[in-house]
Coordinates of N, CA and C and ligand atoms in Angstrom, one line a residue:
X1 N 89.3 99.4 72.8 CA 89.0 100.1 74.1 C 90.0 101.2 74.2
X2 N 89.4 102.3 74.8 CA 90.3 103.5 75.0 C 90.1 104.1 76.4
X3 N 91.2 104.3 77.0 CA 91.1 104.9 78.4 C 91.6 106.3 78.3
X4 N 90.8 107.3 78.7 CA 91.2 108.7 78.7 C 91.5 109.1 80.1
X5 N 92.6 109.8 80.2 CA 93.0 110.4 81.5 C 94.5 110.6 81.7
X6 N 94.8 111.2 82.8 CA 96.3 111.4 83.1 C 96.7 110.2 84.0
X7 N 97.8 109.7 83.6 CA 98.2 108.4 84.3 C 98.6 108.7 85.8
X8 N 98.8 109.9 86.2 CA 99.1 110.2 87.6 C 97.8 110.2 88.5
X9 N 96.6 110.2 87.8 CA 95.4 110.2 88.6 C 95.3 108.8 89.3
X10 N 94.9 108.8 90.6 CA 94.7 107.6 91.3 C 93.6 106.7 90.7
X11 N 92.6 107.4 90.1 CA 91.5 106.6 89.5 C 91.9 106.1 88.1
X12 N 92.7 106.8 87.3 CA 93.1 106.3 86.0 C 94.1 105.2 86.3
X13 N 95.0 105.3 87.3 CA 95.9 104.2 87.7 C 95.1 103.0 88.0
X14 N 94.1 103.1 88.8 CA 93.3 101.9 89.2 C 92.8 101.2 88.0
X15 N 92.2 102.0 87.1 CA 91.6 101.4 85.9 C 92.6 100.8 85.0
X16 N 93.8 101.4 84.8 CA 94.8 100.9 83.9 C 95.4 99.6 84.5
X17 N 95.5 99.5 85.9 CA 96.0 98.3 86.5 C 95.0 97.2 86.3
X18 N 93.7 97.4 86.4 CA 92.7 96.4 86.1 C 92.8 95.9 84.7
X19 N 93.0 96.8 83.7 CA 93.2 96.4 82.3 C 94.4 95.5 82.2
X20 N 95.5 95.9 82.9 CA 96.8 95.2 82.8 C 96.6 93.8 83.4
X21 N 96.0 93.7 84.6 CA 95.8 92.4 85.3 C 95.0 91.5 84.3
X22 N 94.0 92.0 83.7 CA 93.2 91.2 82.8 C 93.9 90.9 81.5
X23 N 95.0 91.5 81.2 CA 95.8 91.3 80.0 C 95.1 91.9 78.8
X24 N 94.3 92.9 79.0 CA 93.6 93.5 77.9 C 94.4 94.6 77.2
X25 N 94.4 94.6 75.9 CA 95.1 95.7 75.2 C 94.1 96.9 75.0
X26 N 94.6 98.1 75.2 CA 93.8 99.3 75.1 C 94.6 100.5 74.6
X27 N 94.0 101.4 74.1 CA 94.7 102.7 73.7 C 94.5 103.6 74.9
X28 N 95.6 104.4 75.1 CA 95.5 105.4 76.2 C 95.6 106.8 75.6
X29 N 94.6 107.6 75.9 CA 94.7 109.0 75.4 C 94.9 110.0 76.6
X30 N 96.1 110.5 76.8 CA 96.3 111.4 77.9 C 95.4 112.6 77.9
X31 N 94.7 112.8 79.0 CA 93.7 113.9 79.0 C 93.6 114.4 80.4
X32 N 93.4 115.7 80.6 CA 93.3 116.3 81.9 C 91.8 116.5 82.2
X33 N 91.5 116.6 83.5 CA 90.1 116.9 83.9 C 89.6 118.1 83.2
X34 N 88.4 118.1 82.7 CA 87.8 119.3 82.1 C 88.1 119.4 80.6
X35 N 89.0 118.5 80.1 CA 89.5 118.7 78.7 C 88.7 117.9 77.7
X36 N 87.9 116.9 78.2 CA 87.2 116.0 77.3 C 85.8 116.5 77.0
X37 N 85.3 116.2 75.8 CA 84.0 116.6 75.4 C 83.0 116.0 76.4
X38 N 81.8 116.6 76.6 CA 80.8 116.2 77.6 C 80.3 114.8 77.2
X39 N 80.3 114.4 75.9 CA 79.9 113.1 75.5 C 80.7 112.0 76.2
X40 N 82.0 112.3 76.3 CA 82.9 111.3 76.9 C 82.9 111.5 78.4
X41 N 82.9 112.7 79.0 CA 83.0 112.9 80.4 C 82.0 114.0 80.8
X42 N 80.8 113.6 81.1 CA 79.7 114.5 81.4 C 80.1 115.3 82.7
X43 N 80.8 114.7 83.6 CA 81.2 115.4 84.9 C 82.5 116.1 84.8
X44 N 83.1 116.0 83.6 CA 84.4 116.7 83.4 C 85.6 116.0 84.2
X45 N 85.3 114.8 84.6 CA 86.4 114.1 85.4 C 87.1 113.0 84.6
X46 N 88.2 112.6 85.1 CA 88.9 111.4 84.5 C 89.0 110.3 85.5
X47 N 89.0 109.0 85.1 CA 89.0 108.6 83.7 C 87.6 108.6 83.0
X48 N 87.7 108.6 81.6 CA 86.6 108.2 80.8 C 87.1 107.0 80.0
X49 N 86.1 106.3 79.4 CA 86.4 105.1 78.8 C 85.5 104.8 77.6
X50 N 86.0 104.2 76.5 CA 85.1 103.8 75.5 C 85.4 102.4 75.1
X51 N 84.4 101.6 74.7 CA 84.6 100.3 74.1 C 83.6 100.2 73.0
X52 N 84.0 100.3 71.8 CA 83.0 100.4 70.7 C 82.1 101.5 70.9
X53 N 80.8 101.2 70.9 CA 79.8 102.3 71.0 C 79.6 102.7 72.4
X54 N 80.1 101.9 73.3 CA 79.9 102.2 74.8 C 80.9 103.3 75.2
X55 N 80.3 104.3 75.9 CA 81.1 105.4 76.5 C 80.7 105.6 78.0
X56 N 81.6 105.3 78.9 CA 81.3 105.4 80.3 C 82.4 106.2 81.1
X57 N 82.0 106.7 82.3 CA 83.0 107.4 83.1 C 82.9 106.7 84.5
X58 N 83.9 107.1 85.3 CA 84.0 106.6 86.7 C 84.8 105.3 86.8
X59 N 85.9 105.4 87.5 CA 86.8 104.2 87.5 C 86.1 102.9 88.1
X60 N 85.2 103.1 89.1 CA 84.6 101.9 89.6 C 83.6 101.3 88.6
X61 N 82.9 102.2 87.9 CA 82.0 101.7 86.9 C 82.7 101.0 85.8
X62 N 83.8 101.6 85.4 CA 84.6 101.0 84.3 C 85.2 99.6 84.7
X63 N 85.7 99.6 85.9 CA 86.3 98.3 86.4 C 85.3 97.2 86.5
X64 N 84.1 97.6 86.9 CA 83.0 96.6 87.1 C 82.6 96.1 85.7
X65 N 82.5 97.0 84.7 CA 82.2 96.6 83.3 C 83.3 95.6 82.8
X66 N 84.5 96.0 83.1 CA 85.6 95.1 82.6 C 85.5 93.7 83.2
X67 N 85.1 93.7 84.5 CA 85.0 92.4 85.2 C 83.9 91.6 84.6
X68 N 82.8 92.3 84.3 CA 81.6 91.5 83.7 C 81.9 91.1 82.3
X69 N 82.6 91.9 81.5 CA 82.8 91.6 80.1 C 84.0 90.6 80.0
X70 N 85.0 90.7 80.8 CA 86.2 89.9 80.7 C 86.4 89.2 82.1
X71 N 85.6 88.2 82.4 CA 85.7 87.5 83.7 C 86.8 86.5 83.8
X72 N 87.5 86.2 82.7 CA 88.5 85.1 82.7 C 89.5 85.3 83.8
X73 N 90.1 86.5 83.9 CA 91.0 86.8 85.0 C 90.2 87.7 86.0
X74 N 89.6 87.2 87.0 CA 88.8 88.0 87.9 C 89.5 89.0 88.7
X75 N 88.9 90.2 89.0 CA 89.5 91.2 89.9 C 88.6 91.4 91.1
X76 N 87.5 90.7 91.1 CA 86.5 90.7 92.3 C 86.5 89.4 92.9
X77 N 86.4 89.3 94.3 CA 86.2 88.0 94.9 C 84.9 87.4 94.5
X78 N 84.7 86.1 94.9 CA 83.5 85.4 94.5 C 82.4 85.5 95.6
X79 N 82.8 85.3 96.9 CA 81.8 85.3 98.0 C 81.1 86.6 98.2
X80 N 79.8 86.6 98.4 CA 79.0 87.8 98.5 C 79.6 88.8 99.5
X81 N 79.9 88.3 100.7 CA 80.4 89.2 101.7 C 81.8 89.9 101.3
X82 N 82.6 89.0 100.7 CA 83.9 89.6 100.2 C 83.7 90.6 99.1
X83 N 82.7 90.4 98.2 CA 82.4 91.3 97.2 C 82.0 92.7 97.8
X84 N 81.1 92.5 98.8 CA 80.6 93.8 99.4 C 81.7 94.5 100.1
X85 N 82.6 93.8 100.8 CA 83.7 94.4 101.5 C 84.7 95.0 100.4
X86 N 84.9 94.3 99.3 CA 85.8 94.9 98.3 C 85.3 96.2 97.8
X87 N 84.0 96.3 97.6 CA 83.4 97.5 97.1 C 83.5 98.6 98.1
X88 N 83.3 98.2 99.4 CA 83.4 99.3 100.4 C 84.8 99.8 100.5
X89 N 85.8 98.9 100.5 CA 87.2 99.4 100.6 C 87.6 100.3 99.4
X90 N 87.0 99.9 98.3 CA 87.3 100.8 97.1 C 86.6 102.1 97.3
X91 N 85.4 102.1 97.8 CA 84.7 103.4 98.0 C 85.4 104.3 99.0
X92 N 85.9 103.6 100.1 CA 86.6 104.3 101.2 C 87.9 105.0 100.6
X93 N 88.6 104.2 99.8 CA 89.8 104.7 99.2 C 89.5 105.8 98.2
X94 N 88.5 105.7 97.4 CA 88.2 106.6 96.3 C 87.7 108.0 96.9
X95 N 87.2 107.9 98.2 CA 86.7 109.1 98.8 C 87.7 109.6 99.8
X96 N 87.7 109.1 101.0 CA 88.5 109.6 102.1 C 90.0 109.6 101.8
X97 N 90.5 108.4 101.3 CA 92.0 108.4 101.1 C 92.4 109.3 100.0
X98 N 91.6 109.4 99.0 CA 92.0 110.3 97.9 C 92.0 111.7 98.3
X99 N 91.0 112.1 99.2 CA 90.9 113.4 99.7 C 92.2 113.7 100.5
X100 N 92.6 112.8 101.3 CA 93.8 113.1 102.2 C 95.1 112.9 101.5
X101 N 95.4 111.7 101.0 CA 96.7 111.4 100.4 C 96.8 112.2 99.1
X102 N 95.7 112.2 98.3 CA 95.6 112.9 97.1 C 95.8 114.4 97.3
X103 N 95.3 114.8 98.5 CA 95.4 116.2 98.9 C 96.8 116.7 99.1
X104 N 97.6 115.8 99.6 CA 99.0 116.2 99.8 C 99.7 116.4 98.4
X105 N 99.4 115.5 97.5 CA 99.9 115.6 96.1 C 99.4 116.9 95.4
X106 N 98.1 117.2 95.7 CA 97.6 118.4 95.1 C 98.4 119.6 95.6
X107 N 98.5 119.7 96.9 CA 99.2 120.9 97.5 C 100.6 121.0 97.1
X108 N 101.3 119.9 97.2 CA 102.8 120.0 97.0 C 103.2 119.9 95.5
X109 N 102.5 119.2 94.7 CA 102.9 119.0 93.3 C 102.1 119.8 92.3
X110 N 100.7 119.5 92.4 CA 99.9 120.0 91.3 C 99.7 121.5 91.4
X111 N 99.5 122.0 92.7 CA 99.2 123.4 92.8 C 100.4 124.3 92.3
X112 N 101.6 124.1 92.7 CA 102.7 124.9 92.1 C 102.9 124.6 90.6
X113 N 102.7 123.4 90.2 CA 102.9 123.0 88.8 C 101.9 123.8 87.9
X114 N 100.7 123.8 88.4 CA 99.6 124.4 87.6 C 99.4 125.9 87.9
X115 N 100.4 126.4 88.6 CA 100.4 127.9 89.0 C 99.1 128.3 89.7
X116 N 98.6 127.4 90.6 CA 97.4 127.7 91.4 C 97.7 128.3 92.7
X117 N 98.9 128.6 92.9 CA 99.3 129.2 94.2 C 100.3 128.4 94.9
X118 N 100.8 129.0 96.1 CA 101.8 128.3 96.8 C 101.3 127.1 97.6
X119 N 102.1 126.1 97.9 CA 101.7 125.0 98.7 C 101.3 125.5 100.1
X120 N 100.2 125.0 100.6 CA 99.8 125.4 102.0 C 100.3 124.3 102.9
X121 N 101.5 124.5 103.4 CA 102.2 123.5 104.2 C 101.5 123.2 105.6
X122 N 100.8 124.3 106.1 CA 100.0 124.1 107.3 C 98.9 123.1 107.1
X123 N 98.3 123.2 105.9 CA 97.2 122.2 105.5 C 97.8 120.8 105.4
X124 N 98.9 120.7 104.7 CA 99.5 119.4 104.5 C 99.9 118.8 105.9
X125 N 100.4 119.6 106.8 CA 100.8 119.2 108.1 C 99.6 118.7 108.9
X126 N 98.5 119.4 108.8 CA 97.3 119.0 109.4 C 96.8 117.6 108.9
X127 N 96.9 117.4 107.6 CA 96.5 116.1 107.1 C 97.4 115.0 107.6
X128 N 98.7 115.3 107.6 CA 99.6 114.2 108.0 C 99.6 114.0 109.5
X129 N 99.4 115.0 110.3 CA 99.5 114.9 111.7 C 98.1 114.5 112.4
X130 N 97.0 115.1 111.9 CA 95.7 114.9 112.5 C 94.7 114.1 111.7
X131 N 94.6 114.4 110.4 CA 93.5 113.7 109.7 C 93.8 112.3 109.2
X132 N 95.1 112.1 108.8 CA 95.4 110.8 108.2 C 95.6 109.7 109.3
X133 N 96.2 109.9 110.4 CA 96.4 108.7 111.3 C 95.2 107.9 111.7
X134 N 94.0 108.5 112.0 CA 92.9 107.6 112.3 C 92.5 106.7 111.1
X135 N 92.7 107.2 109.9 CA 92.3 106.4 108.7 C 93.4 105.3 108.5
X136 N 94.6 105.7 108.8 CA 95.7 104.7 108.7 C 95.5 103.5 109.7
X137 N 95.1 103.9 110.9 CA 94.8 102.9 111.9 C 93.7 101.9 111.4
X138 N 92.7 102.5 110.8 CA 91.6 101.7 110.2 C 92.1 100.7 109.1
X139 N 92.9 101.3 108.2 CA 93.5 100.5 107.1 C 94.4 99.4 107.6
X140 N 95.2 99.7 108.7 CA 96.1 98.7 109.3 C 95.3 97.5 109.7
X141 N 94.1 97.7 110.1 CA 93.2 96.5 110.5 C 92.6 95.8 109.4
X142 N 92.6 96.4 108.2 CA 92.0 95.8 107.0 C 92.9 95.0 106.1
X143 N 94.2 95.4 106.0 CA 95.0 94.8 105.0 C 95.6 93.5 105.6
X144 N 95.9 92.6 104.7 CA 96.5 91.3 105.1 C 98.0 91.4 105.4
X145 N 98.5 90.5 106.2 CA 99.9 90.4 106.5 C 100.7 90.0 105.3
X146 N 100.1 89.0 104.6 CA 100.7 88.5 103.3 C 99.7 88.6 102.2
X147 N 100.2 88.6 101.0 CA 99.3 88.5 99.8 C 98.3 89.6 99.7
X148 N 97.1 89.3 99.2 CA 96.2 90.3 98.8 C 94.9 90.3 99.6
X149 N 94.1 91.3 99.5 CA 92.9 91.4 100.3 C 92.0 90.2 100.3
X150 N 91.8 89.7 99.0 CA 90.8 88.6 98.9 C 91.3 87.4 98.0
X151 N 92.5 86.9 98.4 CA 93.0 85.8 97.6 C 93.9 86.3 96.5
X152 N 93.2 86.4 95.3 CA 94.0 86.8 94.1 C 94.0 88.4 94.1
X153 N 94.9 88.9 93.4 CA 95.0 90.4 93.3 C 93.8 91.0 92.5
X154 N 93.2 92.0 93.1 CA 92.0 92.6 92.5 C 91.9 94.1 92.6
X155 N 90.8 94.6 92.1 CA 90.5 96.0 92.1 C 90.7 96.7 93.5
X156 N 90.2 96.0 94.5 CA 90.3 96.6 95.9 C 91.7 96.8 96.3
X157 N 92.6 95.9 95.9 CA 94.1 96.0 96.3 C 94.7 97.3 95.7
X158 N 94.5 97.5 94.4 CA 95.1 98.7 93.8 C 94.3 100.0 94.3
X159 N 93.0 99.9 94.4 CA 92.2 101.0 94.7 C 92.6 101.5 96.1
X160 N 92.8 100.6 97.1 CA 93.0 100.9 98.4 C 94.3 101.8 98.6
X161 N 95.3 101.5 97.8 CA 96.6 102.2 98.0 C 96.9 103.2 96.9
X162 N 96.1 103.3 95.8 CA 96.5 104.1 94.7 C 96.9 105.5 95.0
X163 N 96.1 106.2 95.9 CA 96.5 107.6 96.2 C 97.7 107.7 97.1
X164 N 98.2 106.6 97.7 CA 99.4 106.7 98.5 C 100.6 106.9 97.6
X165 N 100.5 106.4 96.3 CA 101.6 106.6 95.4 C 101.7 108.1 95.0
X166 N 100.6 108.7 94.9 CA 100.6 110.2 94.7 C 101.2 110.9 95.9
X167 N 100.8 110.5 97.1 CA 101.3 111.2 98.3 C 102.8 110.9 98.3
X168 N 103.3 109.7 97.9 CA 104.7 109.4 97.8 C 105.5 110.3 96.9
X169 N 104.9 110.7 95.8 CA 105.6 111.7 94.9 C 105.8 113.0 95.6
X170 N 104.9 113.2 96.6 CA 104.9 114.5 97.3 C 105.7 114.4 98.6
X171 N 106.4 113.3 98.8 CA 107.3 113.2 100.0 C 106.7 112.5 101.2
X172 N 105.4 112.0 101.0 CA 104.8 111.4 102.2 C 105.0 109.8 102.1
X173 N 105.3 109.3 103.3 CA 105.5 107.8 103.4 C 104.8 107.3 104.7
X174 N 104.0 106.2 104.5 CA 103.4 105.7 105.7 C 104.5 105.2 106.7
X175 N 104.4 105.6 107.9 CA 105.4 105.2 108.9 C 105.3 103.7 109.2
X176 N 106.3 103.0 108.8 CA 106.3 101.5 108.9 C 106.4 101.0 110.3
X177 N 106.9 101.9 111.2 CA 107.0 101.5 112.6 C 105.6 101.6 113.3
X178 N 104.8 102.5 112.8 CA 103.4 102.7 113.4 C 102.4 101.8 112.7
X179 N 102.5 101.7 111.3 CA 101.5 101.0 110.5 C 102.3 99.9 109.7
X180 N 102.9 98.9 110.3 CA 103.7 98.0 109.5 C 103.0 97.2 108.4
X181 N 101.8 96.8 108.7 CA 101.1 95.9 107.7 C 100.7 96.8 106.5
X182 N 100.3 98.0 106.8 CA 99.9 98.9 105.6 C 101.1 99.3 104.8
X183 N 102.2 99.7 105.5 CA 103.4 100.1 104.8 C 103.9 98.9 103.9
X184 N 103.9 97.7 104.4 CA 104.3 96.6 103.6 C 103.3 96.3 102.5
X185 N 102.0 96.5 102.7 CA 101.0 96.2 101.7 C 101.2 97.2 100.5
X186 N 101.5 98.4 100.8 CA 101.7 99.5 99.8 C 102.9 99.1 98.9
X187 N 103.9 98.6 99.6 CA 105.1 98.2 98.8 C 104.9 96.9 98.0
X188 N 104.1 96.0 98.6 CA 103.8 94.7 97.9 C 102.9 95.0 96.6
X189 N 101.9 95.9 96.8 CA 101.1 96.2 95.6 C 101.9 96.9 94.5
X190 N 102.8 97.8 94.9 CA 103.7 98.5 94.0 C 104.5 97.5 93.1
X191 N 104.9 96.4 93.8 CA 105.8 95.4 93.1 C 105.0 94.4 92.2
X192 N 103.6 94.4 92.3 CA 102.8 93.6 91.4 C 103.1 94.0 89.9
X193 N 103.4 93.1 89.0 CA 103.7 93.5 87.6 C 102.7 94.4 87.0
X194 N 101.4 94.2 87.3 CA 100.4 95.1 86.6 C 100.5 96.5 87.2
X195 N 101.0 96.7 88.4 CA 101.1 98.0 89.0 C 102.4 98.6 88.6
X196 N 103.5 97.7 88.7 CA 104.8 98.2 88.4 C 104.9 98.8 87.0
X197 N 104.2 98.2 86.0 CA 104.1 98.7 84.7 C 103.6 100.2 84.7
X198 N 102.6 100.5 85.5 CA 102.1 101.8 85.5 C 103.0 102.8 86.2
X199 N 103.6 102.3 87.4 CA 104.4 103.2 88.2 C 105.7 103.5 87.4
X200 N 106.2 102.6 86.6 CA 107.4 102.8 85.8 C 107.1 104.0 84.8
X201 N 105.9 103.9 84.1 CA 105.5 104.9 83.2 C 105.4 106.3 83.9
X202 N 104.8 106.2 85.1 CA 104.7 107.5 85.9 C 106.0 108.1 86.3
X203 N 107.0 107.2 86.6 CA 108.3 107.7 87.0 C 108.9 108.5 85.9
X204 N 108.7 107.9 84.7 CA 109.3 108.6 83.5 C 108.6 110.0 83.3
X205 N 107.3 110.0 83.5 CA 106.5 111.3 83.4 C 106.9 112.3 84.5
X206 N 107.1 111.8 85.7 CA 107.5 112.7 86.8 C 108.9 113.3 86.5
X207 N 109.7 112.5 85.9 CA 111.1 113.0 85.6 C 111.0 114.1 84.5
X208 N 110.1 113.8 83.5 CA 109.9 114.8 82.4 C 109.3 116.1 83.0
X209 N 108.3 116.0 83.9 CA 107.7 117.2 84.5 C 108.7 118.0 85.3
X210 N 109.5 117.2 86.1 CA 110.5 117.9 86.9 C 111.5 118.7 86.1
X211 N 112.0 118.1 84.9 CA 112.9 118.9 84.1 C 112.3 120.0 83.4
X212 N 111.0 119.9 83.0 CA 110.3 121.0 82.4 C 110.0 122.2 83.3
X213 N 110.0 121.9 84.6 CA 109.7 122.9 85.6 C 110.9 123.6 86.1
X214 N 112.1 123.2 85.7 CA 113.4 123.8 86.1 C 113.6 125.2 85.6
Ligands
GSH301 N1 84.6 108.7 91.3 C1 85.4 109.1 90.1 C2 86.4 110.2 90.6 C3 87.2 110.7 89.4 C4 87.9 112.0 89.8 O1 87.6 112.7 90.7 N2 89.0 112.3 89.0 C5 89.7 113.5 89.3 C6 91.2 113.4 88.8 S1 92.1 112.4 89.9 C7 89.1 114.6 88.4 O2 88.8 114.4 87.3 N3 88.8 115.7 89.1 C8 88.3 116.9 88.4 C9 87.0 117.3 89.0 O3 86.6 116.8 90.1 O4 86.4 118.2 88.5 C10 86.2 107.9 89.6 O5 86.3 106.9 90.3 O6 86.6 107.9 88.4

């Protein structure tokens, strides 16, 4: 199995964590969006994934494939309603939260790094002050006080908070006084061994990128 993508992507992180949880060994090929052949990534996005003859894209599609092929350590709940809710929370995170939290990362880290222009702090401020709080209120009502969303750790847990780690690299932190359950949940997910493994690798990369940009 081969996972293509940059480990700082919230979607690549989600997929890598699911592979880690399931204890599957895989090769990782660092790749940026737009750099892969169309056969691997027809939309030019990361992650892309191959397993033998199979070539697929999209983190949710890849994670569902892994769940079906390697069900021994499940990452999806069993009950129908829980499965539906897990998929919804993943979708919510992959769209709205990546747009907002990932947007902070894009403005403050990627834009200057890729020489795409100066950070638009007014835009970042609007996200933090106006756009993000209603979504954080929603998430505060969704995450558990202890443990994971659906019993054992699964795709929805990492998906829901993945882009917050990107925002964290860009100096954003969920206010624990206003959203205590969510702030604790983000910290709890970060400490899960399958996630910590990824975040440790990312920390090394962030350090490397910072010294290259000096
Ligand atoms: N729904 C896709 C989204 C993947 C995605 O948007 N990845 C970003 C990087 S974090 C990307 O490749 N963006 C380039 C583009 O949109 O052209 C998934 O879950 O894999």
